Amino acid sequence: MPLSDKILLRQLDLELNGGCNYACPMCPQATGREKNFLKKLPFLVFEKILNDAMQYGLETVSLHGSGEPTLNTDMPDFVRSVTARGVRCVSFTNGYRLDEKLARRLIEAGIDTLRISAIGYDRASYAHWMSMDAFEQVRENVRRFVNLNAEMGGKAQIHLHHLITDIARKDEEIALYRRNWGDYTGAMSEIWLMHNWAGSDIELGYHRDAMVATRAVRRSCGRPFSPLLQVRAGGLGGHTGAVVACCMVLGKDTEAVLGHLDTQSIADVVRGGAYENLRAAHRDRRFDDIPYCKDCDQLLDVAEALVWADIPGRTYGQSKIVDGLDHRTFSADPSARLASR
């Protein structure tokens, strides 16, 4: 089914930098990202993409992909470019470089939400799962940001993003995360089960035998039909601004490229053959036809993927699709509006 003339785009995920200063064992960055994607997104390309997206009802820009955005020293300029257009700006960082100077610049630029990836409920577990002995430093960075935002009258919120590392100790880990991170810093939190990065062979804190047993009843995660574009900083053949299928394809970006926004328009990509092939495979439940989808655990129903949160309005579905994204889709085919939960 061809796409409707009306393209709706609620969220744009734009990666500023493809590299990372951490090598977390649960992340494909630890084994080295594909060279073509270890780039920074040029500001002119960023503005081209943003200007193109504005015509489609853009509401939120999230400055993240899989690399660390604070490695781009011009990050506040990218934030200001978004907020100046009246669009909500979010970013995701490990928080290691979030010193007072950067915190002030981000608050002044008008960032709405800064999410901190903090896997590990104490110093030892953080050092293992985040690959850096920076538990105290990052906690202090988060607490300072909270205080600075209040002092400066900023609108920013800072949210902590945690993962359960041992499912057998889930309740204990939740309590430790809440005490050592949320209570200490004053930031709100969300705690998730781990995922397998589109079937990548990475270190996980627990077995997924129960999930594998549900393989026969896989359903679409909803992402190919959602008004959300995932854009990497790098790309193939010297390009930048590669559109990929979803955030989970880290380590498999080359397989998942659907187009390049440095030279193509958003309409060219979302109406293109590669994107439609992905949607058709999900409509028909031919997940094994897509190499980066076939072993992805986001196709499996997990009743408690989000195990705890104190962030108001947090209503993520089991596959981490924001509630409502699958209700307004790129596809004109009602049968393609596959539920995300």
PDB file of C-alpha atoms in Angstrom, residues 96-321:
ATOM      1  CA  TYR A  96      30.481  11.969  32.322  1.00  0.00           C
ATOM      2  CA  ARG A  97      31.242  15.336  30.652  1.00  0.00           C
ATOM      3  CA  LEU A  98      28.286  17.143  32.206  1.00  0.00           C
ATOM      4  CA  ASP A  99      30.364  19.645  34.159  1.00  0.00           C
ATOM      5  CA  GLU A 100      29.024  22.981  35.407  1.00  0.00           C
ATOM      6  CA  LYS A 101      29.949  24.872  32.229  1.00  0.00           C
ATOM      7  CA  LEU A 102      28.135  22.443  29.930  1.00  0.00           C
ATOM      8  CA  ALA A 103      25.163  22.204  32.294  1.00  0.00           C
ATOM      9  CA  ARG A 104      24.744  25.985  32.255  1.00  0.00           C
ATOM     10  CA  ARG A 105      25.040  26.144  28.467  1.00  0.00           C
ATOM     11  CA  LEU A 106      22.404  23.425  27.984  1.00  0.00           C
ATOM     12  CA  ILE A 107      19.997  25.076  30.412  1.00  0.00           C
ATOM     13  CA  GLU A 108      20.518  28.462  28.730  1.00  0.00           C
ATOM     14  CA  ALA A 109      19.908  26.853  25.322  1.00  0.00           C
ATOM     15  CA  GLY A 110      16.507  25.718  26.587  1.00  0.00           C
ATOM     16  CA  ILE A 111      16.871  21.946  26.688  1.00  0.00           C
ATOM     17  CA  ASP A 112      13.641  20.345  27.914  1.00  0.00           C
ATOM     18  CA  THR A 113      14.822  16.923  29.095  1.00  0.00           C
ATOM     19  CA  LEU A 114      18.279  15.485  29.618  1.00  0.00           C
ATOM     20  CA  ARG A 115      18.313  11.730  30.154  1.00  0.00           C
ATOM     21  CA  ILE A 116      21.283  10.135  31.911  1.00  0.00           C
ATOM     22  CA  SER A 117      22.178   6.513  31.204  1.00  0.00           C
ATOM     23  CA  ALA A 118      23.334   5.159  34.562  1.00  0.00           C
ATOM     24  CA  ILE A 119      23.570   1.379  34.669  1.00  0.00           C
ATOM     25  CA  GLY A 120      24.778   0.183  38.050  1.00  0.00           C
ATOM     26  CA  TYR A 121      23.251   0.795  41.464  1.00  0.00           C
ATOM     27  CA  ASP A 122      26.544   1.300  43.360  1.00  0.00           C
ATOM     28  CA  ARG A 123      30.172   2.099  42.570  1.00  0.00           C
ATOM     29  CA  ALA A 124      31.215  -1.485  41.760  1.00  0.00           C
ATOM     30  CA  SER A 125      28.247  -2.342  39.571  1.00  0.00           C
ATOM     31  CA  TYR A 126      28.480   1.006  37.770  1.00  0.00           C
ATOM     32  CA  ALA A 127      32.186   0.472  37.062  1.00  0.00           C
ATOM     33  CA  HIS A 128      31.380  -2.907  35.499  1.00  0.00           C
ATOM     34  CA  TRP A 129      28.308  -2.019  33.463  1.00  0.00           C
ATOM     35  CA  MET A 130      29.406   1.465  32.397  1.00  0.00           C
ATOM     36  CA  SER A 131      33.092   0.566  31.948  1.00  0.00           C
ATOM     37  CA  MET A 132      34.199   3.604  33.966  1.00  0.00           C
ATOM     38  CA  ASP A 133      34.809   4.118  37.673  1.00  0.00           C
ATOM     39  CA  ALA A 134      32.783   7.322  37.546  1.00  0.00           C
ATOM     40  CA  PHE A 135      29.832   6.556  39.836  1.00  0.00           C
ATOM     41  CA  GLU A 136      30.494   9.474  42.181  1.00  0.00           C
ATOM     42  CA  GLN A 137      31.409  11.912  39.408  1.00  0.00           C
ATOM     43  CA  VAL A 138      28.253  11.288  37.406  1.00  0.00           C
ATOM     44  CA  ARG A 139      26.039  11.404  40.490  1.00  0.00           C
ATOM     45  CA  GLU A 140      27.517  14.782  41.389  1.00  0.00           C
ATOM     46  CA  ASN A 141      27.053  16.004  37.811  1.00  0.00           C
ATOM     47  CA  VAL A 142      23.387  15.040  37.908  1.00  0.00           C
ATOM     48  CA  ARG A 143      22.780  16.619  41.314  1.00  0.00           C
ATOM     49  CA  ARG A 144      24.496  19.837  40.233  1.00  0.00           C
ATOM     50  CA  PHE A 145      22.390  20.018  37.068  1.00  0.00           C
ATOM     51  CA  VAL A 146      19.209  19.684  39.144  1.00  0.00           C
ATOM     52  CA  ASN A 147      20.326  22.489  41.456  1.00  0.00           C
ATOM     53  CA  LEU A 148      21.579  24.759  38.649  1.00  0.00           C
ATOM     54  CA  ASN A 149      18.343  24.402  36.739  1.00  0.00           C
ATOM     55  CA  ALA A 150      16.405  25.518  39.807  1.00  0.00           C
ATOM     56  CA  GLU A 151      18.781  28.438  40.465  1.00  0.00           C
ATOM     57  CA  MET A 152      18.699  29.599  36.831  1.00  0.00           C
ATOM     58  CA  GLY A 153      14.938  29.261  36.487  1.00  0.00           C
ATOM     59  CA  GLY A 154      15.395  26.762  33.677  1.00  0.00           C
ATOM     60  CA  LYS A 155      12.662  24.549  32.274  1.00  0.00           C
ATOM     61  CA  ALA A 156      14.895  21.477  32.031  1.00  0.00           C
ATOM     62  CA  GLN A 157      14.193  18.135  33.609  1.00  0.00           C
ATOM     63  CA  ILE A 158      16.878  15.523  34.126  1.00  0.00           C
ATOM     64  CA  HIS A 159      15.817  11.882  34.064  1.00  0.00           C
ATOM     65  CA  LEU A 160      17.849   8.848  35.103  1.00  0.00           C
ATOM     66  CA  HIS A 161      17.714   5.764  32.884  1.00  0.00           C
ATOM     67  CA  HIS A 162      18.608   2.492  34.662  1.00  0.00           C
ATOM     68  CA  LEU A 163      18.630  -1.195  33.702  1.00  0.00           C
ATOM     69  CA  ILE A 164      18.098  -4.278  35.831  1.00  0.00           C
ATOM     70  CA  THR A 165      21.346  -6.272  35.676  1.00  0.00           C
ATOM     71  CA  ASP A 166      20.187  -9.405  37.542  1.00  0.00           C
ATOM     72  CA  ILE A 167      16.527 -10.340  37.188  1.00  0.00           C
ATOM     73  CA  ALA A 168      16.707 -12.552  40.301  1.00  0.00           C
ATOM     74  CA  ARG A 169      17.571  -9.448  42.350  1.00  0.00           C
ATOM     75  CA  LYS A 170      15.131  -7.108  40.627  1.00  0.00           C
ATOM     76  CA  ASP A 171      13.436  -5.720  43.758  1.00  0.00           C
ATOM     77  CA  GLU A 172      16.764  -5.212  45.518  1.00  0.00           C
ATOM     78  CA  GLU A 173      18.214  -3.403  42.502  1.00  0.00           C
ATOM     79  CA  ILE A 174      15.169  -1.149  42.238  1.00  0.00           C
ATOM     80  CA  ALA A 175      15.559  -0.154  45.895  1.00  0.00           C
ATOM     81  CA  LEU A 176      19.280   0.530  45.447  1.00  0.00           C
ATOM     82  CA  TYR A 177      18.761   2.561  42.283  1.00  0.00           C
ATOM     83  CA  ARG A 178      16.115   4.655  44.012  1.00  0.00           C
ATOM     84  CA  ARG A 179      18.276   5.338  47.068  1.00  0.00           C
ATOM     85  CA  ASN A 180      21.697   5.765  45.434  1.00  0.00           C
ATOM     86  CA  TRP A 181      20.581   7.688  42.366  1.00  0.00           C
ATOM     87  CA  GLY A 182      17.100   9.188  42.621  1.00  0.00           C
ATOM     88  CA  ASP A 183      17.117  10.140  46.296  1.00  0.00           C
ATOM     89  CA  TYR A 184      20.734  11.316  46.162  1.00  0.00           C
ATOM     90  CA  THR A 185      20.494  13.496  43.055  1.00  0.00           C
ATOM     91  CA  GLY A 186      16.894  14.656  43.210  1.00  0.00           C
ATOM     92  CA  ALA A 187      16.300  13.483  39.639  1.00  0.00           C
ATOM     93  CA  MET A 188      13.385  11.348  38.459  1.00  0.00           C
ATOM     94  CA  SER A 189      14.091   7.818  37.239  1.00  0.00           C
ATOM     95  CA  GLU A 190      12.962   4.961  35.047  1.00  0.00           C
ATOM     96  CA  ILE A 191      14.190   1.381  35.385  1.00  0.00           C
ATOM     97  CA  TRP A 192      13.981  -1.111  32.507  1.00  0.00           C
ATOM     98  CA  LEU A 193      14.823  -4.715  31.770  1.00  0.00           C
ATOM     99  CA  MET A 194      17.761  -5.084  29.396  1.00  0.00           C
ATOM    100  CA  HIS A 195      17.284  -5.668  25.689  1.00  0.00           C
ATOM    101  CA  ASN A 196      19.461  -7.461  23.147  1.00  0.00           C
ATOM    102  CA  TRP A 197      20.191  -4.730  20.564  1.00  0.00           C
ATOM    103  CA  ALA A 198      18.391  -6.426  17.655  1.00  0.00           C
ATOM    104  CA  GLY A 199      19.830  -9.831  18.480  1.00  0.00           C
ATOM    105  CA  SER A 200      23.442  -8.768  19.022  1.00  0.00           C
ATOM    106  CA  ASP A 201      25.730 -11.114  20.947  1.00  0.00           C
ATOM    107  CA  ILE A 202      26.350  -8.950  24.000  1.00  0.00           C
ATOM    108  CA  GLU A 203      26.704  -9.450  27.741  1.00  0.00           C
ATOM    109  CA  LEU A 204      23.354  -9.538  29.526  1.00  0.00           C
ATOM    110  CA  GLY A 205      22.722  -9.731  33.226  1.00  0.00           C
ATOM    111  CA  TYR A 206      20.202 -12.567  32.989  1.00  0.00           C
ATOM    112  CA  HIS A 207      18.919 -15.314  30.661  1.00  0.00           C
ATOM    113  CA  ARG A 208      16.101 -14.775  28.185  1.00  0.00           C
ATOM    114  CA  ASP A 209      14.860 -18.375  28.032  1.00  0.00           C
ATOM    115  CA  ALA A 210      11.286 -17.311  28.736  1.00  0.00           C
ATOM    116  CA  MET A 211      11.407 -14.762  25.943  1.00  0.00           C
ATOM    117  CA  VAL A 212      12.862 -17.206  23.439  1.00  0.00           C
ATOM    118  CA  ALA A 213       9.974 -19.551  24.237  1.00  0.00           C
ATOM    119  CA  THR A 214       7.560 -16.914  22.938  1.00  0.00           C
ATOM    120  CA  ARG A 215       9.302 -16.606  19.568  1.00  0.00           C
ATOM    121  CA  ALA A 216       6.406 -18.279  17.754  1.00  0.00           C
ATOM    122  CA  VAL A 217       4.055 -15.442  18.735  1.00  0.00           C
ATOM    123  CA  ARG A 218       6.227 -12.521  17.731  1.00  0.00           C
ATOM    124  CA  ARG A 219       4.438  -9.307  16.821  1.00  0.00           C
ATOM    125  CA  SER A 220       5.612  -6.086  15.255  1.00  0.00           C
ATOM    126  CA  CYS A 221       7.265  -3.638  17.624  1.00  0.00           C
ATOM    127  CA  GLY A 222       5.373  -0.902  15.773  1.00  0.00           C
ATOM    128  CA  ARG A 223       8.457   1.130  14.908  1.00  0.00           C
ATOM    129  CA  PRO A 224       8.284   0.865  11.075  1.00  0.00           C
ATOM    130  CA  PHE A 225       4.820   2.472  11.182  1.00  0.00           C
ATOM    131  CA  SER A 226       5.471   5.147  13.783  1.00  0.00           C
ATOM    132  CA  PRO A 227       5.940   8.864  12.981  1.00  0.00           C
ATOM    133  CA  LEU A 228       9.495   8.751  14.284  1.00  0.00           C
ATOM    134  CA  LEU A 229      12.724   8.856  12.290  1.00  0.00           C
ATOM    135  CA  GLN A 230      16.018   7.499  13.637  1.00  0.00           C
ATOM    136  CA  VAL A 231      18.905   9.395  12.035  1.00  0.00           C
ATOM    137  CA  ARG A 232      22.556   8.482  12.551  1.00  0.00           C
ATOM    138  CA  ALA A 233      25.378  11.000  12.366  1.00  0.00           C
ATOM    139  CA  GLY A 234      27.283   8.885   9.855  1.00  0.00           C
ATOM    140  CA  GLY A 235      26.267   6.912   6.799  1.00  0.00           C
ATOM    141  CA  LEU A 236      27.413   4.800   3.886  1.00  0.00           C
ATOM    142  CA  GLY A 237      29.586   5.880   0.992  1.00  0.00           C
ATOM    143  CA  GLY A 238      30.745   9.107   2.601  1.00  0.00           C
ATOM    144  CA  HIS A 239      27.214  10.220   3.450  1.00  0.00           C
ATOM    145  CA  THR A 240      25.982  11.573   6.770  1.00  0.00           C
ATOM    146  CA  GLY A 241      22.475  11.593   8.223  1.00  0.00           C
ATOM    147  CA  ALA A 242      21.640   7.945   7.538  1.00  0.00           C
ATOM    148  CA  VAL A 243      18.069   6.974   8.390  1.00  0.00           C
ATOM    149  CA  VAL A 244      18.035   3.552  10.066  1.00  0.00           C
ATOM    150  CA  ALA A 245      15.169   1.288  11.041  1.00  0.00           C
ATOM    151  CA  CYS A 246      15.322   1.968  14.782  1.00  0.00           C
ATOM    152  CA  CYS A 247      17.622   2.711  17.698  1.00  0.00           C
ATOM    153  CA  MET A 248      18.173  -1.002  18.386  1.00  0.00           C
ATOM    154  CA  VAL A 249      20.285  -1.648  15.263  1.00  0.00           C
ATOM    155  CA  LEU A 250      23.504  -0.331  16.811  1.00  0.00           C
ATOM    156  CA  GLY A 251      26.336  -2.528  15.577  1.00  0.00           C
ATOM    157  CA  LYS A 252      24.220  -3.421  12.521  1.00  0.00           C
ATOM    158  CA  ASP A 253      23.681   0.073  11.139  1.00  0.00           C
ATOM    159  CA  THR A 254      25.058  -0.861   7.716  1.00  0.00           C
ATOM    160  CA  GLU A 255      22.319  -3.480   7.253  1.00  0.00           C
ATOM    161  CA  ALA A 256      19.580  -1.128   8.418  1.00  0.00           C
ATOM    162  CA  VAL A 257      20.153   2.020   6.315  1.00  0.00           C
ATOM    163  CA  LEU A 258      16.959   3.211   4.619  1.00  0.00           C
ATOM    164  CA  GLY A 259      18.331   6.399   3.071  1.00  0.00           C
ATOM    165  CA  HIS A 260      20.538   9.437   3.703  1.00  0.00           C
ATOM    166  CA  LEU A 261      19.176  12.857   4.640  1.00  0.00           C
ATOM    167  CA  ASP A 262      22.288  14.798   3.664  1.00  0.00           C
ATOM    168  CA  THR A 263      21.149  14.479   0.053  1.00  0.00           C
ATOM    169  CA  GLN A 264      17.622  13.020   0.212  1.00  0.00           C
ATOM    170  CA  SER A 265      14.459  14.537   1.643  1.00  0.00           C
ATOM    171  CA  ILE A 266      12.442  12.935   4.431  1.00  0.00           C
ATOM    172  CA  ALA A 267       9.684  12.221   1.917  1.00  0.00           C
ATOM    173  CA  ASP A 268      12.161  10.475  -0.401  1.00  0.00           C
ATOM    174  CA  VAL A 269      13.233   8.148   2.412  1.00  0.00           C
ATOM    175  CA  VAL A 270       9.901   7.309   4.075  1.00  0.00           C
ATOM    176  CA  ARG A 271       8.303   6.715   0.669  1.00  0.00           C
ATOM    177  CA  GLY A 272      11.294   4.760  -0.625  1.00  0.00           C
ATOM    178  CA  GLY A 273      11.526   1.100  -1.468  1.00  0.00           C
ATOM    179  CA  ALA A 274      13.789   0.131   1.430  1.00  0.00           C
ATOM    180  CA  TYR A 275      11.410   1.582   3.995  1.00  0.00           C
ATOM    181  CA  GLU A 276       8.387   0.014   2.348  1.00  0.00           C
ATOM    182  CA  ASN A 277      10.099  -3.400   2.276  1.00  0.00           C
ATOM    183  CA  LEU A 278      10.618  -3.123   6.033  1.00  0.00           C
ATOM    184  CA  ARG A 279       6.986  -2.142   6.621  1.00  0.00           C
ATOM    185  CA  ALA A 280       5.746  -4.959   4.381  1.00  0.00           C
ATOM    186  CA  ALA A 281       7.802  -7.533   6.299  1.00  0.00           C
ATOM    187  CA  HIS A 282       6.294  -6.319   9.573  1.00  0.00           C
ATOM    188  CA  ARG A 283       2.765  -6.228   8.149  1.00  0.00           C
ATOM    189  CA  ASP A 284       3.147  -9.830   6.996  1.00  0.00           C
ATOM    190  CA  ARG A 285       5.097 -10.919  10.120  1.00  0.00           C
ATOM    191  CA  ARG A 286       8.013 -11.983   7.904  1.00  0.00           C
ATOM    192  CA  PHE A 287      10.509 -10.904  10.552  1.00  0.00           C
ATOM    193  CA  ASP A 288      13.109 -13.463   9.502  1.00  0.00           C
ATOM    194  CA  ASP A 289      13.380 -11.677   6.148  1.00  0.00           C
ATOM    195  CA  ILE A 290      14.952  -8.683   7.903  1.00  0.00           C
ATOM    196  CA  PRO A 291      18.388  -9.635   9.311  1.00  0.00           C
ATOM    197  CA  TYR A 292      18.378  -7.029  12.066  1.00  0.00           C
ATOM    198  CA  CYS A 293      14.790  -7.878  13.100  1.00  0.00           C
ATOM    199  CA  LYS A 294      14.763 -11.667  13.166  1.00  0.00           C
ATOM    200  CA  ASP A 295      16.398 -12.122  16.586  1.00  0.00           C
ATOM    201  CA  CYS A 296      15.349  -8.820  18.163  1.00  0.00           C
ATOM    202  CA  ASP A 297      13.657  -9.190  21.534  1.00  0.00           C
ATOM    203  CA  GLN A 298      11.510  -6.109  20.874  1.00  0.00           C
ATOM    204  CA  LEU A 299       9.255  -8.418  18.828  1.00  0.00           C
ATOM    205  CA  LEU A 300       8.403 -10.376  21.967  1.00  0.00           C
ATOM    206  CA  ASP A 301       5.788  -9.518  24.567  1.00  0.00           C
ATOM    207  CA  VAL A 302       7.441  -8.839  27.902  1.00  0.00           C
ATOM    208  CA  ALA A 303       4.857  -7.813  30.459  1.00  0.00           C
ATOM    209  CA  GLU A 304       7.227  -5.837  32.650  1.00  0.00           C
ATOM    210  CA  ALA A 305       9.827  -4.218  30.395  1.00  0.00           C
ATOM    211  CA  LEU A 306       9.486  -0.983  32.363  1.00  0.00           C
ATOM    212  CA  VAL A 307       9.787  -2.182  35.948  1.00  0.00           C
ATOM    213  CA  TRP A 308       9.673   1.138  37.829  1.00  0.00           C
ATOM    214  CA  ALA A 309       9.388   4.874  37.140  1.00  0.00           C
ATOM    215  CA  ASP A 310       8.483   8.067  38.974  1.00  0.00           C
ATOM    216  CA  ILE A 311       8.432  10.230  35.846  1.00  0.00           C
ATOM    217  CA  PRO A 312       4.932  11.711  35.404  1.00  0.00           C
ATOM    218  CA  GLY A 313       3.142  10.467  32.327  1.00  0.00           C
ATOM    219  CA  ARG A 314       5.597   7.667  31.636  1.00  0.00           C
ATOM    220  CA  THR A 315       3.418   5.214  29.713  1.00  0.00           C
ATOM    221  CA  TYR A 316       5.892   3.324  27.553  1.00  0.00           C
ATOM    222  CA  GLY A 317       4.683   0.087  26.016  1.00  0.00           C
ATOM    223  CA  GLN A 318       6.513  -3.196  26.332  1.00  0.00           C
ATOM    224  CA  SER A 319       8.626  -2.489  23.255  1.00  0.00           C
ATOM    225  CA  LYS A 320       9.614   1.016  24.404  1.00  0.00           C
ATOM    226  CA  ILE A 321       7.403   2.709  21.831  1.00  0.00           C
TER     227      ILE A 321
END
